[in-house]
PDB file of C-alpha atoms in Angstrom:
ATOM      1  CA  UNK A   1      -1.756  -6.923  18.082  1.00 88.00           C
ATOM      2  CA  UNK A   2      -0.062  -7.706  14.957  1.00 93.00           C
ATOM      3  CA  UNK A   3       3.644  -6.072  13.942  1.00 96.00           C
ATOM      4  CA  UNK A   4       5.391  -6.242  11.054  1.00 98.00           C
ATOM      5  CA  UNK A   5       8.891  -5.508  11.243  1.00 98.00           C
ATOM      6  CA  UNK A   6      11.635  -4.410   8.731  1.00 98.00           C
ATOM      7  CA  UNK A   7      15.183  -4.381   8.249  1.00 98.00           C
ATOM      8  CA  UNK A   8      17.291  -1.732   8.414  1.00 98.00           C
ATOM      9  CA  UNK A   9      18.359   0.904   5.615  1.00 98.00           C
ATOM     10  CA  UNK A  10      20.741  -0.829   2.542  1.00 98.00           C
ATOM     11  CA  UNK A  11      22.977   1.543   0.257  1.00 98.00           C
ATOM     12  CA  UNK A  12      23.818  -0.732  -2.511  1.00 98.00           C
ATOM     13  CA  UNK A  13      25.881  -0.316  -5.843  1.00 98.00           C
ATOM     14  CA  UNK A  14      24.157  -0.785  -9.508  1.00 98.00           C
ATOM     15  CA  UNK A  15      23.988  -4.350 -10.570  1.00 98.00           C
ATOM     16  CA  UNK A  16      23.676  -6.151  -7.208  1.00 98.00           C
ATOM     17  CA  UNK A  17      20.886  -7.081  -5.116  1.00 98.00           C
ATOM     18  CA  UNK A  18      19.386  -6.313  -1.852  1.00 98.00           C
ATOM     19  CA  UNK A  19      17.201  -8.531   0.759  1.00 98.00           C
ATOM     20  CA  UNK A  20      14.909  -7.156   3.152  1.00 98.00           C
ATOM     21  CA  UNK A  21      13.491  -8.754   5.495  1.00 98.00           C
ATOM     22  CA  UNK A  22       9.592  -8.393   7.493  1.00 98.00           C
ATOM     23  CA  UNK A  23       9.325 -10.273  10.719  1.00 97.00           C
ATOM     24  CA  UNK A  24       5.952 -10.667  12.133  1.00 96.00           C
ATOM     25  CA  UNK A  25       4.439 -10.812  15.797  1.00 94.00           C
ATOM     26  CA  UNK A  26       1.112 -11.713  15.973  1.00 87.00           C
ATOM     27  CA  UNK A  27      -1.339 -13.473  14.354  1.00 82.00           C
ATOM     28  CA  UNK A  28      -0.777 -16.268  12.721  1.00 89.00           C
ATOM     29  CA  UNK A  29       1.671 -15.589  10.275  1.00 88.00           C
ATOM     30  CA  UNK A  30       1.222 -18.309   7.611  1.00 85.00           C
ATOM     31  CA  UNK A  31      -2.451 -17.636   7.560  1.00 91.00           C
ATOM     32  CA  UNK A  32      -1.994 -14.380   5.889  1.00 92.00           C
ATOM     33  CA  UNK A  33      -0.675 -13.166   3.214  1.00 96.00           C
ATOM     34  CA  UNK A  34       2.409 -10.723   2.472  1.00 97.00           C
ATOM     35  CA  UNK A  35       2.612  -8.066   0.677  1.00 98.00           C
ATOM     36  CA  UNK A  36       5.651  -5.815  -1.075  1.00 98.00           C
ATOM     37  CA  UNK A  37       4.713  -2.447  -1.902  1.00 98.00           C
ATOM     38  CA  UNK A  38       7.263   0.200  -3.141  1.00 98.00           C
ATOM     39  CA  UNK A  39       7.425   4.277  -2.666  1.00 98.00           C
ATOM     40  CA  UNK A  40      10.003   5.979  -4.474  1.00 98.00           C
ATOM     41  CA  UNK A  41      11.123   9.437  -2.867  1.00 98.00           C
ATOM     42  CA  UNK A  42       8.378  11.712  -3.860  1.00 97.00           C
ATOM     43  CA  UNK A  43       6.005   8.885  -5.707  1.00 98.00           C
ATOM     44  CA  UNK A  44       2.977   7.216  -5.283  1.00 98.00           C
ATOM     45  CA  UNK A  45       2.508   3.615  -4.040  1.00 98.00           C
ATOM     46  CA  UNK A  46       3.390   0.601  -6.261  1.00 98.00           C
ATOM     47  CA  UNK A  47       2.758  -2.976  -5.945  1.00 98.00           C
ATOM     48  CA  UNK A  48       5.492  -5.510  -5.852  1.00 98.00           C
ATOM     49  CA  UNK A  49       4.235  -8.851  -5.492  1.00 98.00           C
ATOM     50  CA  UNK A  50       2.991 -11.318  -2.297  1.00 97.00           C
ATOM     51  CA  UNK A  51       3.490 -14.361  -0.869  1.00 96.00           C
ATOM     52  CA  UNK A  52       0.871 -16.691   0.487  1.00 93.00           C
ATOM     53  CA  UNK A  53       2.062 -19.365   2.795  1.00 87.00           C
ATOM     54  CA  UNK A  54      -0.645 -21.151   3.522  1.00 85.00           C
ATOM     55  CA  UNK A  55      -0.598 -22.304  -0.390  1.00 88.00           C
ATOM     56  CA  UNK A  56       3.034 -22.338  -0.906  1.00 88.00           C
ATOM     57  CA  UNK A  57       2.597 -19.912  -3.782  1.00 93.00           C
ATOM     58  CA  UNK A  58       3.878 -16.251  -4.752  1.00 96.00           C
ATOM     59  CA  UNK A  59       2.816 -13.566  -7.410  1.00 96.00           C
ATOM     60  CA  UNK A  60       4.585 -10.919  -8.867  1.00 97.00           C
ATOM     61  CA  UNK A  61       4.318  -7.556 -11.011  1.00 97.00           C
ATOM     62  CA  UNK A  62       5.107  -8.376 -14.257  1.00 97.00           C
ATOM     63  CA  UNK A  63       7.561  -5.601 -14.400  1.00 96.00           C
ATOM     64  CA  UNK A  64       9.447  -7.066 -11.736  1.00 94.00           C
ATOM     65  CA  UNK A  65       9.410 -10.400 -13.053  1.00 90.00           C
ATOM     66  CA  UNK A  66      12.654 -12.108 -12.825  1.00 93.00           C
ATOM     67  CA  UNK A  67      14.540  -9.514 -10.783  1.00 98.00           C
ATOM     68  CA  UNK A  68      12.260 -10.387  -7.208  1.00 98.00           C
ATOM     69  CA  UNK A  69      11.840 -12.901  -5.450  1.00 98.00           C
ATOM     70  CA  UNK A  70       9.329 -13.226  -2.350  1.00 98.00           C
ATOM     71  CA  UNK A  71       9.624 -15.642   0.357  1.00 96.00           C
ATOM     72  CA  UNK A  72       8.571 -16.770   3.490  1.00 94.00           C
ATOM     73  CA  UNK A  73       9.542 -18.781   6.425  1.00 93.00           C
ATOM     74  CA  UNK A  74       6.942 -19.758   8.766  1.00 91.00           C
ATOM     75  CA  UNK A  75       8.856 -20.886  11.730  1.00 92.00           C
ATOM     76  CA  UNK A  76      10.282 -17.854  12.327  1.00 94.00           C
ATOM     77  CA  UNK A  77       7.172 -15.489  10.736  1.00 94.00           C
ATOM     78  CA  UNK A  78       9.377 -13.728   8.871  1.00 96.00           C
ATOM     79  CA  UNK A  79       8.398 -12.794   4.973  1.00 96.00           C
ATOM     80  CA  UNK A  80      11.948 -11.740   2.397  1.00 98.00           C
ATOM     81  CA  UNK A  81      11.904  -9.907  -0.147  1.00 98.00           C
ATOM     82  CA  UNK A  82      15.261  -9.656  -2.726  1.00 98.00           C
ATOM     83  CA  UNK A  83      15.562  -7.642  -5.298  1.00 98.00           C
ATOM     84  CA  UNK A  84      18.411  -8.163  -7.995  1.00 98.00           C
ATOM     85  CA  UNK A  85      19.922  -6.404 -10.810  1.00 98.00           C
ATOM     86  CA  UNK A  86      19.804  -2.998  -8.989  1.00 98.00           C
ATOM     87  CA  UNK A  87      19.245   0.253 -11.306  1.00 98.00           C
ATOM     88  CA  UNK A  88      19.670   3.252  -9.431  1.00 98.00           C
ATOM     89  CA  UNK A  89      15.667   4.372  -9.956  1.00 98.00           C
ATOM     90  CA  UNK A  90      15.422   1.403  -7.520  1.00 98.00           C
ATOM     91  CA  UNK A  91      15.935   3.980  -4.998  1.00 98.00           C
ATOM     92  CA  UNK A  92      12.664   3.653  -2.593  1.00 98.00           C
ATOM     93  CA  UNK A  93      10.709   2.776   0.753  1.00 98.00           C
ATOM     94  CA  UNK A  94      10.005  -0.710   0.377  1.00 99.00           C
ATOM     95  CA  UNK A  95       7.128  -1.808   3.214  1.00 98.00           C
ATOM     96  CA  UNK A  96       5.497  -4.943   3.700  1.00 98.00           C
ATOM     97  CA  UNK A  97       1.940  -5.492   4.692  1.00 98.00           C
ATOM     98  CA  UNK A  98      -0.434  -8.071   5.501  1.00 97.00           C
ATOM     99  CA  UNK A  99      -3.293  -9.071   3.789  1.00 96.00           C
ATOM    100  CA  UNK A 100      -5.996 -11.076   5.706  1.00 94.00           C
ATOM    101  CA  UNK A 101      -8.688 -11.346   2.883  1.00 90.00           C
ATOM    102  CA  UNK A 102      -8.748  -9.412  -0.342  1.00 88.00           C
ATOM    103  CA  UNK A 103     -11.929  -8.048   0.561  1.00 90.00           C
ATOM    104  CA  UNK A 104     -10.311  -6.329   3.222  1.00 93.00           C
ATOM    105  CA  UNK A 105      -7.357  -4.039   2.119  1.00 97.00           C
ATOM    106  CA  UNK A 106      -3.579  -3.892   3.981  1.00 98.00           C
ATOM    107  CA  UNK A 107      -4.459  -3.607   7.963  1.00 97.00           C
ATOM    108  CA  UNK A 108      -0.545  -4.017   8.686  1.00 98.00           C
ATOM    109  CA  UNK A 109       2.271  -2.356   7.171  1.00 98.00           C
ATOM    110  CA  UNK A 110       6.051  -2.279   7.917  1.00 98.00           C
ATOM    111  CA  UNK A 111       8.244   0.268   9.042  1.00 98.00           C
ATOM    112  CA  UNK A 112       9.377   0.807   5.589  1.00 98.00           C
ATOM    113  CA  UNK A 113      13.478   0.163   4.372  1.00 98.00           C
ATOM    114  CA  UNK A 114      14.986   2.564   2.192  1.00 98.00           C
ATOM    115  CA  UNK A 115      17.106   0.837  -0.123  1.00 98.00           C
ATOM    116  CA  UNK A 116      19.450   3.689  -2.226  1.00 98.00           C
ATOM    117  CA  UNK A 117      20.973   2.592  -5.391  1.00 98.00           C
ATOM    118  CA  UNK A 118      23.831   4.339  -5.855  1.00 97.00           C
ATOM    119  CA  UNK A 119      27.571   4.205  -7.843  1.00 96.00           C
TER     120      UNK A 119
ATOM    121  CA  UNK B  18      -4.151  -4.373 -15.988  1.00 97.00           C
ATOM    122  CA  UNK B  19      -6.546  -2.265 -14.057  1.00 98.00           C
ATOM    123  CA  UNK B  20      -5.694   1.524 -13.794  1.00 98.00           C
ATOM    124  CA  UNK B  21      -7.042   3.486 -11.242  1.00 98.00           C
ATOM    125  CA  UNK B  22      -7.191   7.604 -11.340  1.00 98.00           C
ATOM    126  CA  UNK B  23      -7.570   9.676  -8.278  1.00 98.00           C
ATOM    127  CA  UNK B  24      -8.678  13.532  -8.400  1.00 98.00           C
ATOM    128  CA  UNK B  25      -8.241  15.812  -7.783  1.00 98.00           C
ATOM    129  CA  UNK B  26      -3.902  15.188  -7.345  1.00 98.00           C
ATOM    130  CA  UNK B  27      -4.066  18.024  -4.557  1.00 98.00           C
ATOM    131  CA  UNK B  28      -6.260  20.107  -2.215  1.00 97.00           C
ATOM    132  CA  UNK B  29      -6.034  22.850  -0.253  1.00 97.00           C
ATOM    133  CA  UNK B  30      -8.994  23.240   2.700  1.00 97.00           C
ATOM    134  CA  UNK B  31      -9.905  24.227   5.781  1.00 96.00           C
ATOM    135  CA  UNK B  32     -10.334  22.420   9.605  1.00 97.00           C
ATOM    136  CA  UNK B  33     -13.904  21.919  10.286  1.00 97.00           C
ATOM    137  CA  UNK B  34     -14.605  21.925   6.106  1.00 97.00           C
ATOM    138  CA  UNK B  35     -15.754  18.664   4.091  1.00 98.00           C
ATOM    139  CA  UNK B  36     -13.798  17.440   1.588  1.00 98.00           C
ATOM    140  CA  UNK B  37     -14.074  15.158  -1.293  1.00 98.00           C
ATOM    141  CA  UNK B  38     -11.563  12.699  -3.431  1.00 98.00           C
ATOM    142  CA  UNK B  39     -12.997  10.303  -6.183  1.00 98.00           C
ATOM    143  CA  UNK B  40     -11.164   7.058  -7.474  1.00 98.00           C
ATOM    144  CA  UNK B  41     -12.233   5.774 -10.728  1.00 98.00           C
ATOM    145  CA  UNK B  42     -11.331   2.535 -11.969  1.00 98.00           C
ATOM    146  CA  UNK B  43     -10.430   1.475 -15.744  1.00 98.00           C
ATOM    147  CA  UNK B  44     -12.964  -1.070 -15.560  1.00 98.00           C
ATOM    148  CA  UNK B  45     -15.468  -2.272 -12.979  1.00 98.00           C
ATOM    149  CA  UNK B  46     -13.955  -3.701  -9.863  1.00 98.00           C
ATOM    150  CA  UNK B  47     -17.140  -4.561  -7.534  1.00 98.00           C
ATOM    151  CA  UNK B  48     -16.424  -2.814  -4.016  1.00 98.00           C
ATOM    152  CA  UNK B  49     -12.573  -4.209  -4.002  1.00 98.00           C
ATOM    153  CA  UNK B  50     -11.095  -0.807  -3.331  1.00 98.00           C
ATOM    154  CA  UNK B  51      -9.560   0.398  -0.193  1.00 98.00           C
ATOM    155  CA  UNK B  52      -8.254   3.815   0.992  1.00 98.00           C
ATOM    156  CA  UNK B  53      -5.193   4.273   2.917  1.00 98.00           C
ATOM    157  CA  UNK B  54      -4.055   7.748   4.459  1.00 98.00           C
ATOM    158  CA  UNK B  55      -0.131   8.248   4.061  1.00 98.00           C
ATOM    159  CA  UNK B  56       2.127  11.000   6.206  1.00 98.00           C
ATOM    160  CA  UNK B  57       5.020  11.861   5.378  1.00 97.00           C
ATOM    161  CA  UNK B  58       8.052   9.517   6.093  1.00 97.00           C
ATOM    162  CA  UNK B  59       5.467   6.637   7.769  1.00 98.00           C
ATOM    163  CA  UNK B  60       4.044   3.694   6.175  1.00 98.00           C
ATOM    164  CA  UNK B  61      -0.007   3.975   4.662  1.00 98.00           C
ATOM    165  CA  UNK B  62      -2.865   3.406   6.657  1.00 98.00           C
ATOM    166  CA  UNK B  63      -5.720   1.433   6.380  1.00 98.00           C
ATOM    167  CA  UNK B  64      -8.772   4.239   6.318  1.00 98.00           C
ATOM    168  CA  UNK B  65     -11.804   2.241   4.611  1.00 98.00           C
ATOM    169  CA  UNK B  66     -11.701  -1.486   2.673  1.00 98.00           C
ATOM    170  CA  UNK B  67     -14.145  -2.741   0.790  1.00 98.00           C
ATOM    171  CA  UNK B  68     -15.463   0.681  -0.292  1.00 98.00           C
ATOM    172  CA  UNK B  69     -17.286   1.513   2.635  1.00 98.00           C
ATOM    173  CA  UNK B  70     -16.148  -0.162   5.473  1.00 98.00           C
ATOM    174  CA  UNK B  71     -14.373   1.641   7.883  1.00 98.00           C
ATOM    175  CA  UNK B  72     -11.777   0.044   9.162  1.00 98.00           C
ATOM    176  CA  UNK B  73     -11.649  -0.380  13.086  1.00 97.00           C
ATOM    177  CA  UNK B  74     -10.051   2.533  14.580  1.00 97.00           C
ATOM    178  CA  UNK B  75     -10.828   5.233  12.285  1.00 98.00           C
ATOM    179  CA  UNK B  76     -13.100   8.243  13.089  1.00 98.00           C
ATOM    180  CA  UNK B  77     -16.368   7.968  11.921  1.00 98.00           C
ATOM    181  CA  UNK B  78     -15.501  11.232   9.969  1.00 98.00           C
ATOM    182  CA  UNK B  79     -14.401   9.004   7.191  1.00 98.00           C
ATOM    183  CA  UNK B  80     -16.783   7.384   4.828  1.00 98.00           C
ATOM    184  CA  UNK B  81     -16.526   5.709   1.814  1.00 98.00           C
ATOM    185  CA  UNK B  82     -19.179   4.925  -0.889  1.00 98.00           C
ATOM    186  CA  UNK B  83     -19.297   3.180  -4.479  1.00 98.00           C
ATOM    187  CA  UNK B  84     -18.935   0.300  -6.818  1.00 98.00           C
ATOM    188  CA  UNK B  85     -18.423  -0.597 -10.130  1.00 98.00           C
ATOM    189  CA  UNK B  86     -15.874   1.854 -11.359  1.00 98.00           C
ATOM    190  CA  UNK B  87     -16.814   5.229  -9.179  1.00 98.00           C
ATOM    191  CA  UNK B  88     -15.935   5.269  -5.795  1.00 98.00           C
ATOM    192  CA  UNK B  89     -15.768   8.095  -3.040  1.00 98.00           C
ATOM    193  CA  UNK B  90     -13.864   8.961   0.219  1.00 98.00           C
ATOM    194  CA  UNK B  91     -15.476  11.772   1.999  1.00 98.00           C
ATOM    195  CA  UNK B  92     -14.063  13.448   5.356  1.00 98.00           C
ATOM    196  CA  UNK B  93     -16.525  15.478   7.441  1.00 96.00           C
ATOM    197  CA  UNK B  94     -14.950  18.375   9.648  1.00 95.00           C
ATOM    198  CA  UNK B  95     -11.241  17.909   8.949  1.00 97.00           C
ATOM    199  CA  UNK B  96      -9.120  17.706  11.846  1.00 97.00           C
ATOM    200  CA  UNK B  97      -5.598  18.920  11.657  1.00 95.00           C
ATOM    201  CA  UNK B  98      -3.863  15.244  11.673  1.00 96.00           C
ATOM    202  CA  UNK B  99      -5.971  14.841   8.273  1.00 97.00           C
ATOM    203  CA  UNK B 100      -3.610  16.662   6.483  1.00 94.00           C
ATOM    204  CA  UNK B 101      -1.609  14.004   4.273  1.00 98.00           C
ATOM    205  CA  UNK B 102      -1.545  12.026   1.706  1.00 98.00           C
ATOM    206  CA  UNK B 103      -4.719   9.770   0.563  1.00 98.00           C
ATOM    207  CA  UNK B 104      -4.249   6.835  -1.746  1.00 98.00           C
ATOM    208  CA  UNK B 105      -7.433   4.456  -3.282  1.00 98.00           C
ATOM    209  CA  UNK B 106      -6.255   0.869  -4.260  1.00 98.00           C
ATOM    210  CA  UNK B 107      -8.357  -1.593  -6.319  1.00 98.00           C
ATOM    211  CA  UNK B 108      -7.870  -5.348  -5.209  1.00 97.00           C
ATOM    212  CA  UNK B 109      -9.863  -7.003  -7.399  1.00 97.00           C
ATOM    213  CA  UNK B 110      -7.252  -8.480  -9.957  1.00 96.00           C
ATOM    214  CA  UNK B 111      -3.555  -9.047  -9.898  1.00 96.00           C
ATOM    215  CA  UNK B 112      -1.658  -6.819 -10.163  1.00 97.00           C
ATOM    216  CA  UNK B 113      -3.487  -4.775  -7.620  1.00 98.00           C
ATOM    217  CA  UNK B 114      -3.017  -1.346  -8.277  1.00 98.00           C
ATOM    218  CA  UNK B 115      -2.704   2.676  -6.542  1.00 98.00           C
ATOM    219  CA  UNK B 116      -3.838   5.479  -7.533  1.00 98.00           C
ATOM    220  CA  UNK B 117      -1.609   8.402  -7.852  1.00 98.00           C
ATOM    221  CA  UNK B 118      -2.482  10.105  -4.796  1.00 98.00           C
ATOM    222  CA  UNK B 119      -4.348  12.790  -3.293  1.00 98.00           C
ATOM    223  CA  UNK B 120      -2.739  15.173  -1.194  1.00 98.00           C
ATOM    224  CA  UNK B 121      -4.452  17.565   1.378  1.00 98.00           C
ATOM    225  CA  UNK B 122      -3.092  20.586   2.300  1.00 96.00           C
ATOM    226  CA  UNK B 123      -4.020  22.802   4.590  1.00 90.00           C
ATOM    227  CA  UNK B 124      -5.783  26.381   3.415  1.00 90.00           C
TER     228      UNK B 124
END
């Protein structure tokens, strides 16, 4: 049975950045691919960006570009996510979930971390 | 990028009645689109992927059907632990993308 894991809650000021963390049991972790997908409070579902270890690579929203970065680190399964320049509608549940083939949606999520952006 | 619309945004219905949401998609997306079923303060979950494949776990009261740009979820007999939040997602092209949201409520 696969688990996906989250740090805990950040409160974090305008400006700087925030790193959460996704540690996986299960599986094989770099076989898969992670996702980041954030919900802020009362809003829909919004995609992030991924990693995909087995290749090495990483993809990203466009509106995120150059504020997140995605990584991964197979020997100890656990997937990162940091997200920089903080705005205060940053505010949200960020999850992670795994991706096995694209044909075949998100069968893992995280916990969820709530990351408030506040002065 | 490819935008996908949900409706109806809400619904009110009854246990025991059937119930409807539609996703469209802003262009066509083959059967790359997945539903996920979201209550509140927990993480989505995987209902149906691939349109119409329900995903191992799920009660068979779930269904999915479509392609192209039209797709359907249907739920037969709600249960009371259906009430929540449903979600389509196309994953056919980066970025993949949500739908607003559909959320049940009970009558």
């Amino acid at each position: 049975q696969v688990h996906l894991v989250q740090s805990g809650a950040e409160v974090k000021k305008p400006g700087s950045s925030v790193k959460v963390s996704c540690k996986a049991s299960g599986g094989a972790f770099g076989t898969y691919i992670i996702n980041w997908v954030r919900q802020a409070p009362g809003q829909g579902l919004e995609w992030m960006g991924r990693s995909i270890p087995l290749v090495g690579t990483t993809d990203y929203a466009q509106r995120f570009q150059g504020r997140v970065t995605i990584t991964a680190d197979t020997s100890t399964s656990t997937a990162y996510m940091e997200l920089s320049s903080l705005r205060p509608d940053d505010t949200a549940v960020y999850y992670c979930a795994r991706e096995v083939d694209s044909a075949m949606g998100y069968d893992h999520w995280g916990q969820g971390t709530l990351v408030a952006v506040s002065s | 990028d490819i935008e996908m619309t949900q409706s109806p945004s809400s619904l009110s219905a009854s246990v025991g009645e059937r119930v409807t949401i539609t996703c469209r998609a802003s262009q066509s997306i083959s059967t790359y689109l997945n539903w996920y079923q979201q209550k509140p303060g927990k993480a989505p979950k995987l209902l149906v992927y691939a349109a119409s494949s329900l995903q191992s776990g799920v009660p068979s009261r779930f269904s999915g059907s479509g392609s192209g740009t039209d797709f359907t979820l249907v739920i037969d007999s709600l249960q009371p632990e259906d009430f929540a939040t449903y979600y389509c997602q196309q994953n056919y092209r980066i970025p993949p993308s949500f739908g607003q949201g559909t959320k049940l409520e009970i009558k």
